[in-house]
Short mmCIF file of C-alpha atoms in Angstrom, two decimals:
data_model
loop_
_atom_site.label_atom_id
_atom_site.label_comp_id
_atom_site.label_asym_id
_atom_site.label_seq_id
_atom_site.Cartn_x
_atom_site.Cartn_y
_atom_site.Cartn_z
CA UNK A 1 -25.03 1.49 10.41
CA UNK A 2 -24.03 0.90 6.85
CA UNK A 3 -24.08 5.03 5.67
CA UNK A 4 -22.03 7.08 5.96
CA UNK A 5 -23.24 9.72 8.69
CA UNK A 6 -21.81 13.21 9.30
CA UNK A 7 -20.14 12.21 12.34
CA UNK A 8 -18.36 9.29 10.77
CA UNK A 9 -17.38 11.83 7.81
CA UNK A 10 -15.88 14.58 10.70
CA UNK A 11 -14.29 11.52 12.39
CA UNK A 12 -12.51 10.33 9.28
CA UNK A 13 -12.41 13.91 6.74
CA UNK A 14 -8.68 13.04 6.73
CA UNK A 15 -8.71 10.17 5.47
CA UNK A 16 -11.44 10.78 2.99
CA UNK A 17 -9.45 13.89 1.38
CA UNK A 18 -6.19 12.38 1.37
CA UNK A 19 -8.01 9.16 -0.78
CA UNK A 20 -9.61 11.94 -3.22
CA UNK A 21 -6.57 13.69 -3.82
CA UNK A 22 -4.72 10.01 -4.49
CA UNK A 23 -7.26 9.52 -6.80
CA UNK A 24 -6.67 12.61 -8.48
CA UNK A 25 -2.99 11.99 -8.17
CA UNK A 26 -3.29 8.70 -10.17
CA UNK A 27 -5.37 10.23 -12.64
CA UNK A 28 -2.73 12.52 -13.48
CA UNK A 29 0.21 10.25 -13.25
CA UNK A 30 -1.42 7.53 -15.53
CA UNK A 31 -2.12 10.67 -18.28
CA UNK A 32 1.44 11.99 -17.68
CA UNK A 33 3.29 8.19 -18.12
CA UNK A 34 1.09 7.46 -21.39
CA UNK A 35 2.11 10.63 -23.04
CA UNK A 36 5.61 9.61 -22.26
CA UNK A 37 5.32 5.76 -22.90
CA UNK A 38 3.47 6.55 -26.48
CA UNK A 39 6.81 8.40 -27.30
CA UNK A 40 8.99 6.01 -26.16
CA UNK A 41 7.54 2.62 -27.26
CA UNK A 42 7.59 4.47 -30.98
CA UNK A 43 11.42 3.71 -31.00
CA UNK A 44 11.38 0.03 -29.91
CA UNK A 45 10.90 -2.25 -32.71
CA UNK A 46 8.20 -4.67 -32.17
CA UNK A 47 10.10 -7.26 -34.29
CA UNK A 48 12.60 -8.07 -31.70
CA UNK A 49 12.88 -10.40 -28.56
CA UNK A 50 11.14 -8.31 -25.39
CA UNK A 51 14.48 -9.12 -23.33
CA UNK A 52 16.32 -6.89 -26.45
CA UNK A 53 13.32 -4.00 -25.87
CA UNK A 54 13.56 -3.87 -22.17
CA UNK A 55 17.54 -3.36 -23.04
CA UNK A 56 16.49 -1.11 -25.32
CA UNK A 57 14.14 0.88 -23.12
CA UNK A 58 16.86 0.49 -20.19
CA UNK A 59 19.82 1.99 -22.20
CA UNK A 60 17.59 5.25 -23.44
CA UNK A 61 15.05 5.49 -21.34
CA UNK A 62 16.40 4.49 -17.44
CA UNK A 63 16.18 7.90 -16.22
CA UNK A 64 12.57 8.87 -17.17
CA UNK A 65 11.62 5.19 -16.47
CA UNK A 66 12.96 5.12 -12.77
CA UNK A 67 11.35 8.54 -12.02
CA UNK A 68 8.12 6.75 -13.24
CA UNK A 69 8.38 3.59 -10.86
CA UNK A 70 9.64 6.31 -8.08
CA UNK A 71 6.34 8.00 -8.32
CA UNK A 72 4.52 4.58 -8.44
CA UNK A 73 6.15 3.64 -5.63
CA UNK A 74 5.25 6.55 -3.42
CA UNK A 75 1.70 6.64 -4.87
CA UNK A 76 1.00 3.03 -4.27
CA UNK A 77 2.48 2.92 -0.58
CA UNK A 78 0.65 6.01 0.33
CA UNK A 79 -2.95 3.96 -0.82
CA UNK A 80 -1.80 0.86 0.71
CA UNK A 81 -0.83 2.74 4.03
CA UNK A 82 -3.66 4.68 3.80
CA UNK A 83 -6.40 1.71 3.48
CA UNK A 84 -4.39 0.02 6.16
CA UNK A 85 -4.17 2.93 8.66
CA UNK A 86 -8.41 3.88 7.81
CA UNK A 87 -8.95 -0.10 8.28
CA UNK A 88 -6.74 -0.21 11.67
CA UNK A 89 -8.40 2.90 12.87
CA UNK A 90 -11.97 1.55 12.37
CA UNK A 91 -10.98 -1.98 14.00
CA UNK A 92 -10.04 0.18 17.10
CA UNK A 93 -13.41 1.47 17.52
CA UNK A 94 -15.17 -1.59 17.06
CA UNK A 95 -17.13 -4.08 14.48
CA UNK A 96 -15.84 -3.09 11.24
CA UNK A 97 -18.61 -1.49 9.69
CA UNK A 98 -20.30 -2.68 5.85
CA UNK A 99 -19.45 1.05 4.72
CA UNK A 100 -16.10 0.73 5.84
CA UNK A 101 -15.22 -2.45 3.80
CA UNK A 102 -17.29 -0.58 0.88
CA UNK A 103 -14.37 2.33 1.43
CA UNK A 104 -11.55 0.08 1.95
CA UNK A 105 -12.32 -2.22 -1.57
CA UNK A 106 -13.70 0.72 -3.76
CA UNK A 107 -10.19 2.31 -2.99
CA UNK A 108 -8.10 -0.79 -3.22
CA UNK A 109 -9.91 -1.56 -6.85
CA UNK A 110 -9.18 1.63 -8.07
CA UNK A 111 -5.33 1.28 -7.18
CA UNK A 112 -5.41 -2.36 -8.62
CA UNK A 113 -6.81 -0.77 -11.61
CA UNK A 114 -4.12 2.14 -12.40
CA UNK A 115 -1.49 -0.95 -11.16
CA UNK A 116 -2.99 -3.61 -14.25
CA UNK A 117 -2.98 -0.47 -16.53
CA UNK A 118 0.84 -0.11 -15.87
CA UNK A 119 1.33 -3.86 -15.91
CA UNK A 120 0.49 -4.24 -19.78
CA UNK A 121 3.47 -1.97 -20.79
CA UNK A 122 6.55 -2.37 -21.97
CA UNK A 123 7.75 -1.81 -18.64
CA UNK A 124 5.85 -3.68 -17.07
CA UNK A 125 9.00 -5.67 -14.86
CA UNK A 126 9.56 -2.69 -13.01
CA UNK A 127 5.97 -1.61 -11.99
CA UNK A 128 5.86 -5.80 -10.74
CA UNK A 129 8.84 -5.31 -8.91
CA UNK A 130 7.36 -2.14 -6.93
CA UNK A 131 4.27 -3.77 -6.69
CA UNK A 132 5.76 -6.59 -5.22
CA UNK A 133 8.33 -4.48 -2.65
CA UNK A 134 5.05 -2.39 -1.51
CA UNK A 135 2.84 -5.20 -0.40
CA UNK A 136 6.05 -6.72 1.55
CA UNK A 137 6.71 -3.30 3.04
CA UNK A 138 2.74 -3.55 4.13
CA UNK A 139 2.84 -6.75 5.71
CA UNK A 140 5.88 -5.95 7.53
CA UNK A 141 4.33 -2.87 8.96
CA UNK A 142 1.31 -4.73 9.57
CA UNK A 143 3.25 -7.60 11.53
CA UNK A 144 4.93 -4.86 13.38
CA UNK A 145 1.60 -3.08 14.49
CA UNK A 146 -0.01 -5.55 15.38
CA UNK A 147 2.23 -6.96 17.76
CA UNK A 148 2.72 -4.13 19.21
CA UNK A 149 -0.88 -3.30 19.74
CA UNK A 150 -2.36 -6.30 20.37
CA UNK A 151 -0.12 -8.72 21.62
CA UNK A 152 1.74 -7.08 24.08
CA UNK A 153 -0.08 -8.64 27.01
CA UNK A 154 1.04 -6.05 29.83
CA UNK A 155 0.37 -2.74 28.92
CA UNK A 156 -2.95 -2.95 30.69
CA UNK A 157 -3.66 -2.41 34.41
CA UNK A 158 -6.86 -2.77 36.27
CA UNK A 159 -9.31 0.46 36.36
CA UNK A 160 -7.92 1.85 33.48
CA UNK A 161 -9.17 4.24 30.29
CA UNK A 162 -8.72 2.88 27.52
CA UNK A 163 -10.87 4.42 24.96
CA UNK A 164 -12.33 7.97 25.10
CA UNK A 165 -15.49 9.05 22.41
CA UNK A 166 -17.97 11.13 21.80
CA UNK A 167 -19.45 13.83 22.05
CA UNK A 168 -22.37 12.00 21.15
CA UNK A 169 -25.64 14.12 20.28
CA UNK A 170 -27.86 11.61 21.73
CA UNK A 171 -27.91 8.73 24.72
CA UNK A 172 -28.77 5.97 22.81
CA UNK A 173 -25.90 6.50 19.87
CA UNK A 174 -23.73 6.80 23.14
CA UNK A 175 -24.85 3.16 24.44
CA UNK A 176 -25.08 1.98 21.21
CA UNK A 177 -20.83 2.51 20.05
CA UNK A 178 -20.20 1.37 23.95
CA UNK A 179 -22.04 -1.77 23.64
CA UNK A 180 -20.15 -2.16 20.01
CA UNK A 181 -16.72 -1.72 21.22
CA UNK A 182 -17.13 -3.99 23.67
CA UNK A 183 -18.54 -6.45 22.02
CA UNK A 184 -16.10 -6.50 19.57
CA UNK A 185 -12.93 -5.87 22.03
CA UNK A 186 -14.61 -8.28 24.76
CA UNK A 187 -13.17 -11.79 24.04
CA UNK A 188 -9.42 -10.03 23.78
CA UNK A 189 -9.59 -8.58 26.72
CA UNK A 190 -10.96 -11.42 28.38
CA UNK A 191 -8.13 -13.57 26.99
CA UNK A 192 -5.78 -11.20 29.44
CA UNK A 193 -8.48 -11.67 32.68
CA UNK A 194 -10.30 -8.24 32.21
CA UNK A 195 -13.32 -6.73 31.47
CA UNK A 196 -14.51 -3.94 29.92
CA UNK A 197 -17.21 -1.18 31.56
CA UNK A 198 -18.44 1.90 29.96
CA UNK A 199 -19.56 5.14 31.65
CA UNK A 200 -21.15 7.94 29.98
CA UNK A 201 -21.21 11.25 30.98
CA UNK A 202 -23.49 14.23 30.19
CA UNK A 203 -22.34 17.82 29.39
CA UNK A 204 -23.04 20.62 27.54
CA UNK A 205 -21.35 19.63 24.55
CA UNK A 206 -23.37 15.98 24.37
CA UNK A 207 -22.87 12.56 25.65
CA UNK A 208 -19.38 11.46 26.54
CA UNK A 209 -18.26 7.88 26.47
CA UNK A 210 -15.08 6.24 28.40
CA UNK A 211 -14.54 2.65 28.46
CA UNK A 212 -12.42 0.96 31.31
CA UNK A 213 -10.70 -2.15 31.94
CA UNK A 214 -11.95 -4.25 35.20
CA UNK A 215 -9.91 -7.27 36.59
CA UNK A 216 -11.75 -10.28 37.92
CA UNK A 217 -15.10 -8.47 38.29
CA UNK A 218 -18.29 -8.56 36.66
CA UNK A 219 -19.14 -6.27 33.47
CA UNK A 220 -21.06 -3.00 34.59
CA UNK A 221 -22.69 -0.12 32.79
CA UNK A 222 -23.01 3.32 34.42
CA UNK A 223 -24.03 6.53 33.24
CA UNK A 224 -23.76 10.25 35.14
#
């Protein structure tokens, strides 16, 4: 499924309105930093050496020019944290989907974007320096995380839930994400010598889907 369907909208709304308002929240920034870069690079002379402007700017200017790269910094990591948290929390259902990657890079360009428009100022060192600090801060969370979700090795026993879903309005979008997940968690899971079963349950609010872990026996579908 490469749209993007009500439920997947419901499942993610989060996500989704905390990436519009970052949008918005760049948007405003980037107007808010040229008014006060257009001021400010009217005073440095052009003439000079850029090592004597960035002096310059850091002698006049350091105060409005570190709460600039604060809010850069907090703007960035939230979008970098927030791709990375939308992308972790799609993995953990499944295949990553095409619409999902379409989410994850339309968001990612648009952050690159505001980031090169920063990069071609006069103060532009700083903003590379954030940029820079952010992306290590990502990859440390992201060793972190992973290890901790997918390499400890003993935090699953035999017979045990480890994915809950649904409701689902119909039985075959029910099968359907079961056979995904497993698919997709299958050869992980069979690295550690387990399985993984699915059993779906009918109630009144819709189809129900849990998926289990099964040691040294045969995959198996049920559904009640």
């Amino acid at each position: 499924m490469s749209k993007l369907s009500n439920t997947d909208f419901q499942k993610y709304k989060m996500y989704y309105l905390v990436g519009i308002t970052l949008i918005f929240s760049w948007l405003i920034y980037l107007i808010s930093f040229w008014h006060f870069y257009q001021e400010m690079s009217f005073w440095v002379d052009k003439g000079v050496r850029y090592i004597v402007q960035l002096i310059f700017i850091s002698s006049f200017y350091l105060t409005e020019v570190m709460v600039y790269t604060s809010i850069y910094f907090l703007l960035l990591l939230s979008s970098l944290f927030l791709s990375f948290f939308y992308f972790f929390e799609n993995k953990k259902e499944g295949e990553i989907r095409k619409i999902t990657w379409v989410m994850i890079f339309g968001f990612g360009f648009i952050t690159f974007l505001c980031s090169c428009v920063l990069f071609i100022t006069l103060c532009w060192p700083y903003f590379l320096a954030i940029f820079i600090a952010s992306f290590v801060i990502l990859f440390i969370t992201y060793a972190i995380t992973k290890y901790l979700y997918e390499d400890n090795q003993d935090r699953y026993i035999d017979n045990e839930c480890i994915k809950k879903a649904g409701p689902f309005t119909q039985l075959e979008e029910a099968e359907t994400y079961s056979n995904e997940f497993i698919s997709y968690w299958a050869p992980y899971f069979i690295k550690h010598s387990f399985r993984l079963v699915y059993e779906i349950k009918h109630r009144d609010e819709g189809y129900l889907v849990e998926i289990y872990t099964l040691k040294n026996k045969n995959e198996s579908n049920s559904f009640s």
